[in-house]
């Protein structure tokens, strides 16, 4: 499945977009979904003045399960156009284990000399089931955070 949402957008394309062509994207309705990873990468930055890193996994929906409310699905229109991200923050060396745990749930195997960054990238194409839960966004209460819980291999 390929849509225009899957294409990379250049810096020039962003600046040349007409305001009338920009619409707030829908978020995943709550419930269980089968999701596919379209990209996995490690990024680094800062938070609260200190260093931080995270594993970022770009997600597309494969299918909603029976516990996703039909009315919520209808409200988003074509659910195949939904996009999401699963982020695993890393603030300490011990936090790396959270990434390993997620990758193992996907069925990715590890050898002692494998590099974590390469394994994160290897996640592209893997599918998993997860329960989508909406969390409170204190900065924008109208737009809740989307959290992926109870992750299991699809």
C-alpha positions as protocol buffer text, in pm:
chain_id: "A"
residue {
  index: 1
  type: UNK
  ca { x: 0 y: 0 z: 0 }
}
residue {
  index: 2
  type: UNK
  ca { x: 150 y: 331 z: -102 }
}
residue {
  index: 3
  type: UNK
  ca { x: -7 y: 671 z: -68 }
}
residue {
  index: 4
  type: UNK
  ca { x: 115 y: 1023 z: -105 }
}
residue {
  index: 5
  type: UNK
  ca { x: 151 y: 1028 z: 276 }
}
residue {
  index: 6
  type: UNK
  ca { x: 428 y: 767 z: 246 }
}
residue {
  index: 7
  type: UNK
  ca { x: 643 y: 991 z: 26 }
}
residue {
  index: 8
  type: UNK
  ca { x: 923 y: 1194 z: 175 }
}
residue {
  index: 9
  type: UNK
  ca { x: 859 y: 1567 z: 173 }
}
residue {
  index: 10
  type: UNK
  ca { x: 1139 y: 1803 z: 80 }
}
residue {
  index: 11
  type: UNK
  ca { x: 1211 y: 2124 z: 267 }
}
residue {
  index: 12
  type: UNK
  ca { x: 1110 y: 2320 z: -47 }
}
residue {
  index: 13
  type: UNK
  ca { x: 779 y: 2129 z: -71 }
}
residue {
  index: 14
  type: UNK
  ca { x: 697 y: 2226 z: 287 }
}
residue {
  index: 15
  type: UNK
  ca { x: 751 y: 2598 z: 226 }
}
residue {
  index: 16
  type: UNK
  ca { x: 557 y: 2593 z: -102 }
}
residue {
  index: 17
  type: UNK
  ca { x: 247 y: 2425 z: 42 }
}
residue {
  index: 18
  type: UNK
  ca { x: -67 y: 2635 z: 26 }
}
residue {
  index: 19
  type: UNK
  ca { x: -237 y: 2680 z: 363 }
}
residue {
  index: 20
  type: UNK
  ca { x: -561 y: 2546 z: 217 }
}
residue {
  index: 21
  type: UNK
  ca { x: -386 y: 2215 z: 148 }
}
residue {
  index: 22
  type: UNK
  ca { x: -285 y: 2158 z: 511 }
}
residue {
  index: 23
  type: UNK
  ca { x: -530 y: 1972 z: 734 }
}
residue {
  index: 24
  type: UNK
  ca { x: -497 y: 1837 z: 1085 }
}
residue {
  index: 25
  type: UNK
  ca { x: -438 y: 1463 z: 1061 }
}
residue {
  index: 26
  type: UNK
  ca { x: -670 y: 1222 z: 1238 }
}
residue {
  index: 27
  type: UNK
  ca { x: -538 y: 1009 z: 1521 }
}
residue {
  index: 28
  type: UNK
  ca { x: -586 y: 637 z: 1569 }
}
residue {
  index: 29
  type: UNK
  ca { x: -915 y: 555 z: 1743 }
}
residue {
  index: 30
  type: UNK
  ca { x: -878 y: 364 z: 2068 }
}
residue {
  index: 31
  type: UNK
  ca { x: -880 y: -13 z: 2048 }
}
residue {
  index: 32
  type: UNK
  ca { x: -659 y: -291 z: 1916 }
}
residue {
  index: 33
  type: UNK
  ca { x: -481 y: -250 z: 1582 }
}
residue {
  index: 34
  type: UNK
  ca { x: -243 y: -447 z: 1367 }
}
residue {
  index: 35
  type: UNK
  ca { x: 35 y: -204 z: 1274 }
}
residue {
  index: 36
  type: UNK
  ca { x: 330 y: -216 z: 1035 }
}
residue {
  index: 37
  type: UNK
  ca { x: 663 y: -43 z: 1091 }
}
residue {
  index: 38
  type: UNK
  ca { x: 765 y: 164 z: 789 }
}
residue {
  index: 39
  type: UNK
  ca { x: 1085 y: 307 z: 937 }
}
residue {
  index: 40
  type: UNK
  ca { x: 1297 y: 258 z: 1247 }
}
residue {
  index: 41
  type: UNK
  ca { x: 1580 y: 483 z: 1360 }
}
residue {
  index: 42
  type: UNK
  ca { x: 1764 y: 611 z: 1664 }
}
residue {
  index: 43
  type: UNK
  ca { x: 1774 y: 986 z: 1719 }
}
residue {
  index: 44
  type: UNK
  ca { x: 1948 y: 1200 z: 1976 }
}
residue {
  index: 45
  type: UNK
  ca { x: 1868 y: 1536 z: 2121 }
}
residue {
  index: 46
  type: UNK
  ca { x: 1821 y: 1711 z: 2452 }
}
residue {
  index: 47
  type: UNK
  ca { x: 1542 y: 1728 z: 2704 }
}
residue {
  index: 48
  type: UNK
  ca { x: 1535 y: 1953 z: 3011 }
}
residue {
  index: 49
  type: UNK
  ca { x: 1886 y: 2067 z: 2925 }
}
residue {
  index: 50
  type: UNK
  ca { x: 2036 y: 1717 z: 2926 }
}
residue {
  index: 51
  type: UNK
  ca { x: 2113 y: 1463 z: 2657 }
}
residue {
  index: 52
  type: UNK
  ca { x: 1847 y: 1219 z: 2548 }
}
residue {
  index: 53
  type: UNK
  ca { x: 1795 y: 968 z: 2273 }
}
residue {
  index: 54
  type: UNK
  ca { x: 1502 y: 769 z: 2147 }
}
residue {
  index: 55
  type: UNK
  ca { x: 1410 y: 492 z: 1911 }
}
residue {
  index: 56
  type: UNK
  ca { x: 1146 y: 612 z: 1664 }
}
residue {
  index: 57
  type: UNK
  ca { x: 927 y: 371 z: 1472 }
}
residue {
  index: 58
  type: UNK
  ca { x: 696 y: 508 z: 1201 }
}
residue {
  index: 59
  type: UNK
  ca { x: 370 y: 314 z: 1180 }
}
residue {
  index: 60
  type: UNK
  ca { x: 88 y: 255 z: 935 }
}
residue {
  index: 61
  type: UNK
  ca { x: -231 y: 63 z: 1011 }
}
residue {
  index: 62
  type: UNK
  ca { x: -286 y: -282 z: 865 }
}
residue {
  index: 63
  type: UNK
  ca { x: -627 y: -340 z: 1020 }
}
residue {
  index: 64
  type: UNK
  ca { x: -842 y: -242 z: 1317 }
}
residue {
  index: 65
  type: UNK
  ca { x: -966 y: -521 z: 1543 }
}
residue {
  index: 66
  type: UNK
  ca { x: -1323 y: -573 z: 1664 }
}
residue {
  index: 67
  type: UNK
  ca { x: -1280 y: -356 z: 1976 }
}
residue {
  index: 68
  type: UNK
  ca { x: -1230 y: -36 z: 1770 }
}
residue {
  index: 69
  type: UNK
  ca { x: -1562 y: 147 z: 1772 }
}
residue {
  index: 70
  type: UNK
  ca { x: -1722 y: 160 z: 1424 }
}
residue {
  index: 71
  type: UNK
  ca { x: -1835 y: 520 z: 1483 }
}
residue {
  index: 72
  type: UNK
  ca { x: -1475 y: 626 z: 1559 }
}
residue {
  index: 73
  type: UNK
  ca { x: -1350 y: 450 z: 1246 }
}
residue {
  index: 74
  type: UNK
  ca { x: -1613 y: 626 z: 1039 }
}
residue {
  index: 75
  type: UNK
  ca { x: -1514 y: 963 z: 1191 }
}
residue {
  index: 76
  type: UNK
  ca { x: -1155 y: 934 z: 1065 }
}
residue {
  index: 77
  type: UNK
  ca { x: -1258 y: 852 z: 710 }
}
residue {
  index: 78
  type: UNK
  ca { x: -1011 y: 621 z: 539 }
}
residue {
  index: 79
  type: UNK
  ca { x: -828 y: 464 z: 835 }
}
residue {
  index: 80
  type: UNK
  ca { x: -561 y: 338 z: 593 }
}
residue {
  index: 81
  type: UNK
  ca { x: -436 y: 698 z: 574 }
}
residue {
  index: 82
  type: UNK
  ca { x: -364 y: 714 z: 950 }
}
residue {
  index: 83
  type: UNK
  ca { x: 1 y: 749 z: 1054 }
}
residue {
  index: 84
  type: UNK
  ca { x: 160 y: 706 z: 1394 }
}
residue {
  index: 85
  type: UNK
  ca { x: 487 y: 684 z: 1580 }
}
residue {
  index: 86
  type: UNK
  ca { x: 604 y: 456 z: 1857 }
}
residue {
  index: 87
  type: UNK
  ca { x: 881 y: 626 z: 2054 }
}
residue {
  index: 88
  type: UNK
  ca { x: 1100 y: 461 z: 2315 }
}
residue {
  index: 89
  type: UNK
  ca { x: 1297 y: 722 z: 2513 }
}
residue {
  index: 90
  type: UNK
  ca { x: 1649 y: 650 z: 2635 }
}
residue {
  index: 91
  type: UNK
  ca { x: 1782 y: 866 z: 2918 }
}
residue {
  index: 92
  type: UNK
  ca { x: 2017 y: 613 z: 3079 }
}
residue {
  index: 93
  type: UNK
  ca { x: 2213 y: 309 z: 2962 }
}
residue {
  index: 94
  type: UNK
  ca { x: 1958 y: 87 z: 3137 }
}
residue {
  index: 95
  type: UNK
  ca { x: 1680 y: 232 z: 2918 }
}
residue {
  index: 96
  type: UNK
  ca { x: 1833 y: 62 z: 2614 }
}
residue {
  index: 97
  type: UNK
  ca { x: 1671 y: -257 z: 2741 }
}
residue {
  index: 98
  type: UNK
  ca { x: 1327 y: -111 z: 2659 }
}
residue {
  index: 99
  type: UNK
  ca { x: 1426 y: -101 z: 2291 }
}
residue {
  index: 100
  type: UNK
  ca { x: 1561 y: -457 z: 2306 }
}
residue {
  index: 101
  type: UNK
  ca { x: 1236 y: -574 z: 2468 }
}
residue {
  index: 102
  type: UNK
  ca { x: 1027 y: -415 z: 2193 }
}
residue {
  index: 103
  type: UNK
  ca { x: 1244 y: -563 z: 1916 }
}
residue {
  index: 104
  type: UNK
  ca { x: 1225 y: -908 z: 2076 }
}
residue {
  index: 105
  type: UNK
  ca { x: 844 y: -882 z: 2084 }
}
residue {
  index: 106
  type: UNK
  ca { x: 860 y: -827 z: 1708 }
}
residue {
  index: 107
  type: UNK
  ca { x: 1061 y: -1147 z: 1669 }
}
residue {
  index: 108
  type: UNK
  ca { x: 1392 y: -983 z: 1581 }
}
residue {
  index: 109
  type: UNK
  ca { x: 1686 y: -1200 z: 1682 }
}
residue {
  index: 110
  type: UNK
  ca { x: 2014 y: -1071 z: 1824 }
}
residue {
  index: 111
  type: UNK
  ca { x: 2374 y: -1181 z: 1823 }
}
residue {
  index: 112
  type: UNK
  ca { x: 2630 y: -1053 z: 2073 }
}
residue {
  index: 113
  type: UNK
  ca { x: 2808 y: -842 z: 1810 }
}
residue {
  index: 114
  type: UNK
  ca { x: 2490 y: -693 z: 1657 }
}
residue {
  index: 115
  type: UNK
  ca { x: 2451 y: -316 z: 1691 }
}
residue {
  index: 116
  type: UNK
  ca { x: 2132 y: -178 z: 1842 }
}
residue {
  index: 117
  type: UNK
  ca { x: 2093 y: 92 z: 1575 }
}
residue {
  index: 118
  type: UNK
  ca { x: 2108 y: -167 z: 1297 }
}
residue {
  index: 119
  type: UNK
  ca { x: 1845 y: -378 z: 1473 }
}
residue {
  index: 120
  type: UNK
  ca { x: 1615 y: -76 z: 1510 }
}
residue {
  index: 121
  type: UNK
  ca { x: 1645 y: -14 z: 1134 }
}
residue {
  index: 122
  type: UNK
  ca { x: 1581 y: -386 z: 1070 }
}
residue {
  index: 123
  type: UNK
  ca { x: 1235 y: -347 z: 1226 }
}
residue {
  index: 124
  type: UNK
  ca { x: 1108 y: -193 z: 899 }
}
residue {
  index: 125
  type: UNK
  ca { x: 836 y: -417 z: 760 }
}
residue {
  index: 126
  type: UNK
  ca { x: 761 y: -596 z: 1087 }
}
residue {
  index: 127
  type: UNK
  ca { x: 402 y: -602 z: 1209 }
}
residue {
  index: 128
  type: UNK
  ca { x: 258 y: -612 z: 1559 }
}
residue {
  index: 129
  type: UNK
  ca { x: -72 y: -586 z: 1743 }
}
residue {
  index: 130
  type: UNK
  ca { x: -117 y: -314 z: 2002 }
}
residue {
  index: 131
  type: UNK
  ca { x: -391 y: -152 z: 2201 }
}
residue {
  index: 132
  type: UNK
  ca { x: -419 y: 219 z: 2117 }
}
residue {
  index: 133
  type: UNK
  ca { x: -485 y: 433 z: 2421 }
}
residue {
  index: 134
  type: UNK
  ca { x: -537 y: 810 z: 2429 }
}
residue {
  index: 135
  type: UNK
  ca { x: -340 y: 1003 z: 2690 }
}
residue {
  index: 136
  type: UNK
  ca { x: -392 y: 1357 z: 2817 }
}
residue {
  index: 137
  type: UNK
  ca { x: -197 y: 1624 z: 2629 }
}
residue {
  index: 138
  type: UNK
  ca { x: -163 y: 1910 z: 2879 }
}
residue {
  index: 139
  type: UNK
  ca { x: -40 y: 2150 z: 2609 }
}
residue {
  index: 140
  type: UNK
  ca { x: -330 y: 2071 z: 2370 }
}
residue {
  index: 141
  type: UNK
  ca { x: -622 y: 1896 z: 2545 }
}
residue {
  index: 142
  type: UNK
  ca { x: -813 y: 1878 z: 2215 }
}
residue {
  index: 143
  type: UNK
  ca { x: -542 y: 1655 z: 2067 }
}
residue {
  index: 144
  type: UNK
  ca { x: -462 y: 1358 z: 2294 }
}
residue {
  index: 145
  type: UNK
  ca { x: -140 y: 1163 z: 2284 }
}
residue {
  index: 146
  type: UNK
  ca { x: -160 y: 821 z: 2118 }
}
residue {
  index: 147
  type: UNK
  ca { x: 4 y: 545 z: 2320 }
}
residue {
  index: 148
  type: UNK
  ca { x: 59 y: 187 z: 2201 }
}
residue {
  index: 149
  type: UNK
  ca { x: 13 y: -69 z: 2479 }
}
residue {
  index: 150
  type: UNK
  ca { x: 10 y: -450 z: 2513 }
}
residue {
  index: 151
  type: UNK
  ca { x: 239 y: -497 z: 2212 }
}
residue {
  index: 152
  type: UNK
  ca { x: 245 y: -852 z: 2069 }
}
residue {
  index: 153
  type: UNK
  ca { x: 376 y: -998 z: 1746 }
}
residue {
  index: 154
  type: UNK
  ca { x: 108 y: -1004 z: 1473 }
}
